[in-house]
C-alpha cells in the first residue's frame, strides 16, 4: 500500500506526553493516540462536532510568550517555558490542536467538572439499568462508576417522558433515558441524509421525536441505536432479547453486497442475537445497513437443509453420478461463496473437466453501504481464476447446452438454478448435485443434496469491490446435519479424481498461496483486521456494475445496471 | 411325651437336627449383623437402623413400632437384598474356585457346631445327658481340626479372585490364622490336663469339662475362667484373631486392602463369607463358655442341678427333662450372646492393630505366654493330683 | 524453628500390656451405649432454621402480589455454576398494572442439581426479587424434576415485605408526575 502524503503535523502535550498529530485533530482524538481516555457523549468521530454534552471538559493552556518581544517566558522553577493555563475548563471535542498546546485531563478541576456534568445528567435519568438493553455497553454507566456520586441529592420528582415510542419499524425510543446528545439527529441528517429527528420543548423537558408525520425508517436507522451513548434508542428486534454481557463477539463480513461491510456478530451458545457494524475507516466507517442486520435469521430458518445420510454416503452417490456422465458435467459456482470455496470449485471443475458458470445479482446501489452488485465475492472468483469474465444474470448458456443434451449433470453450489433461469423441465433433464444451506427448487430437484453452512457458521475470506480481501470468522457452530462447504468440496474433488486438498484453513492457504499468484504472500492468519487490498489492474477492463458508494469510486462509469 | 421322636430312624433324626441347627445359625448370623449395627449406633449415640417395617406388623399397636425401632425388619430387608442382588461373576476370576471358596467357608462354620453341646438334661437316673448333634469324645480336637480348614476358603477366594488385593488379603489371613491357632491350642491344654486326671477315662469332650465345673465345693464349682485366667485370656485373644474381629481384623483392613479376599465378591456369595464369620464367632463363643465360662451352669458355684433343685421347690415341673433342656439351652445361649456382645463392644472401642503388631503379639507375646502357662499348670496339676 | 525434644515417659509394665487402656476404652464406650441419643430423626424432627439461612433460591412477589423480577439476568450472570437460565420477555403495553415495568421473565429456570446455594443471586439482584429461603430439601426422580421453573419458584418464594416500592413510585410519577 502507498503511504498517504504526510499531513502537517502539530506537536501537543497531553498529560505530560508529547505527541505529533495531524492538524485539525481535536483533543479527544489526540488524547486517544497517547492512550488517554477523555470521556464524551455527543462527540462521534464520524459526525460533526456540536459540543453540547460537556462531558469532555479538559484543562488547557499555551506556552507563555512576552506580548511585546514574543520571547518565551521561562519558568525559573522548572527551567521550561511557562504555560498559561486557561482558568476555565474547555471542551475537548470542540478544541482542535494547535502547536504547543498543553492539555491536562487528570486534574482536580477536570474531575470536578466531570462529576458535575454526571450529576446533572443523572438528575432525570431513570433507574432503568436492570431493564435497559444498553446496560453493559452504556457510556453513562461507564462514567458513573468513575464520576458518579453514588447517591442522588435530587429530592424532587424526576421527569416523566414517553417510554415506548416507536420511532420507526426497527427503532424504539425511551425518552426518559435520552441525554440529548443529538448524535442520532446528526447521523440522520449527515450520513443517512434523512433528516427526521429533532428535539422539541426546552430545558429539562426537551424531548427527542420524529418530525410530525415522519418516521425513522431509512435503511440506516439502526445506526442511531449503535451511536446512542445511552439506552434511549434501542433496536426493536434485539429489545429485551439478551443482555450484552452474555454475548460473544465474532468479526464477520457482511455478504449483502460487494461493499463487504465489516460487522460484529453477537451470539450466545450458538444463537445469534444481533449484528452490529465494526469500524473500518476504509470500508464502512462505523455504519451498517439495517438490512444487513437481519441476515442472521437465515441460520435458524425453517427451510434449513439437514442431512439424513452420512457425508461419505452422499459423496459416494455423487461420485457414482460423476462416473456415469463423464464429460457432460457443468458446475454452477457462486459469487456468494468464500474465496476458499471458489478455489475448491475451480479444482472441482478441473477434475471433472467441466465448465464453470456463475450467477450475477444486480440491484440498485444506495450510494452508501449497499452497492449495485449484490454478490459479495465476484472479485474472489476472478482472483482464484474460477471465471475470466463477469458472470451473467441468467444461465442461458447452460440452459442451451442442457436442451442440446450436452450436459447431463450439474453441480450447483449455493445457487438456485431455477432462480437463475433454468426451467423445471431443464432441471428434470439433468442429474443435480446441490450444495447449499437452504431448501429451494434446485435442492428439491437434486439427486444428491449436501446441506452446507451459512456465512455465520464458517470462516473464510471475501474480496470486496475495492479488491480488498477481508476475513470472516465462524460465529456459531454448524447446524446439526450440515457440513462445512470446504469439507464437502474437498471430498468431491477427491471423488472426482482431483488433488487432495486440505479443508482446514491454515493448511489450505499454503496451497492457495502456491497456486494463486495474486495471493502468493498471504496466509489466513496474518490477514489484517482491516483487510488487504489486492492488485486490481489485471481486471481494469472488466465492466463492473458498482456505482459510487462510501469509500469507493468506480474506475470507469458504471455500466447501466440491467434490472434483475 | 416325646417318645415318638426317638422312634424315628436315627439317620432322619440326625438330618432333622442338622437342619434345625442350620436354621438357627443362619438367622442368628443375620441377627448378629443387625446387632452389630445397633451396638455400633448405640455406642456412637445414634439410634441405629429403625426405619424398615412391614405393613401388617406396623399395625400392631406399640409392639409394631417397637420392633421397627429395634430394626428387626432391616434384617429381613438385608437378607432379601442379599438374595436378590445380581450375583456378579467378574470376568477375570478363576470361576470354579471363585464359586467354591464361599462354599468351603461355610463347611467348617456349620460343621464345628456338631461337636458343641449346647445344653443338657437329666435322664431318669439323674445322669446328665448333654444335648448336641454329636456328643463326640474328641470334641475339642474336632473343633480345632475343622475350624482350621476355614483358612482354605480365604486362600481359595484370594487366589481365585485373580487380583492383587484379594491375594494379599488371603496371604495375610492364612498367616494370621496359623499364628494364633498355636497359642489357642496351647491355652486349652491345661483345662484338659485338669479334666483328665490320672486314672480317669480320658476324653476331649466338652460335656466332661462342663461337668467338672459343676462339682460341689469351692474348687469344684469354680469356672475354669477363674481357675486359669491366663489360659482364658490367651484363648480369648486368639479367638479374636481367629475370627478376624477387631482389633485383629487386619485381613479386612479396607484402608490398605480394599475388601481383602472378598473384594471381588458380591451379593449372596459375599453373604456366605459374612455368615461364616458370624458362625465362627458363635461357635468360638460357645467353646469359650464351655471351657472357661461354666457351660450351661447359671452361675459360678451354682450348677444346673442345684438350680433345678432350687426351682423345684416352687415349680412342679422343674425336673421334667424338657424344661431342664430348655433352661440349659437358654442359659448357654444367653452366655454366648453376651460373649458376642462383648465382641461387638470391643470392635467399636478398639482401633485395628497394624499387621506387624498382630504378628508380633502372636509370636512374641502370646506364644511364650501360653507355653509358660502350660508349664505352670502342668506342674501345678501334677502336684495337686498326686 | 527450634527443635523441642519431648521426653517420652517410659511405659509401665501395665501400660505395656495395653489392658488398662482397653478397659478404659470399654468403659467409655459403655457409657455412650447407655447415654441418650443425639440423633435428630430427620423427616419427623426438623432442625430450627437460623436467620440468614441459605436454602433453595426462590422468586418472591411484592406485597401487591406482582412479580418483582425484571429479568435483568444479573443473577444468571453471577451464578458461579450457571444454574440459572432466564428467557427475558416484554410486558405488553396494555397490561395495566405493570406496563410501566416493561420487562419481566418469560421463563426462569434454576437447575437445583447445579445450584451450590452460594446466595450470590440474592446478593446481586437489583430488584430484591430472588431470595434463598428456608427450604432445604429438594428431591426428584429425574433430572428434569430438579429444575425449578418460574411458577414453582414463585410458589416456593411467596411474598416478602418490600420497603422500596420502586415500581409503585414510578407508576405514581407516571400518573401525576411532572410531565407538562
Ligand atoms: S436518543 Fe440517544 S443519541 Fe439521540 S439525543 Fe438522545 S441520547 Fe443522544
Ligand atoms: S437479578 Fe433479580 S431482577 Fe434480575 S433476573 Fe435475577 S431475579 Fe430477576
Ligand atoms: S445460590 Fe448461587 S448457585 Fe444457586 S442459583 Fe443462586 S447464584 Fe446460582
Ligand atoms: S463530547 Fe464534547 S461536549 Fe459532548
Coordinates of C-alpha atoms in Angstrom, one line a residue, chain B residues 183-184 186-191 224-225 227-237 288 292 369-370 373-374 377:
Chain B
X183 CA -1.4 -70.2 71.2
X184 CA -5.0 -71.1 71.2
X186 CA -1.7 -74.4 74.0
X187 CA -4.1 -72.3 76.1
X188 CA -6.8 -75.0 76.3
X189 CA -4.3 -77.8 77.2
X190 CA -4.3 -77.1 81.0
X191 CA -8.1 -77.4 81.0
X224 CA -12.1 -72.6 84.7
X225 CA -12.1 -68.9 83.7
X227 CA -9.0 -71.1 87.9
X228 CA -6.9 -70.4 84.8
X229 CA -7.4 -66.7 83.9
X230 CA -4.2 -66.6 81.8
X231 CA -5.5 -69.5 79.7
X232 CA -8.8 -67.9 79.3
X233 CA -7.2 -64.6 78.3
X234 CA -4.9 -66.2 75.7
X235 CA -7.9 -68.2 74.3
X236 CA -10.0 -65.1 74.1
X237 CA -7.3 -63.0 72.3
X288 CA -15.1 -70.4 75.3
X292 CA -14.0 -71.3 80.8
X369 CA 3.0 -66.7 77.5
X370 CA 0.9 -69.8 76.6
X373 CA 1.2 -71.0 81.2
X374 CA 1.1 -74.6 80.1
X377 CA -0.3 -75.6 85.1

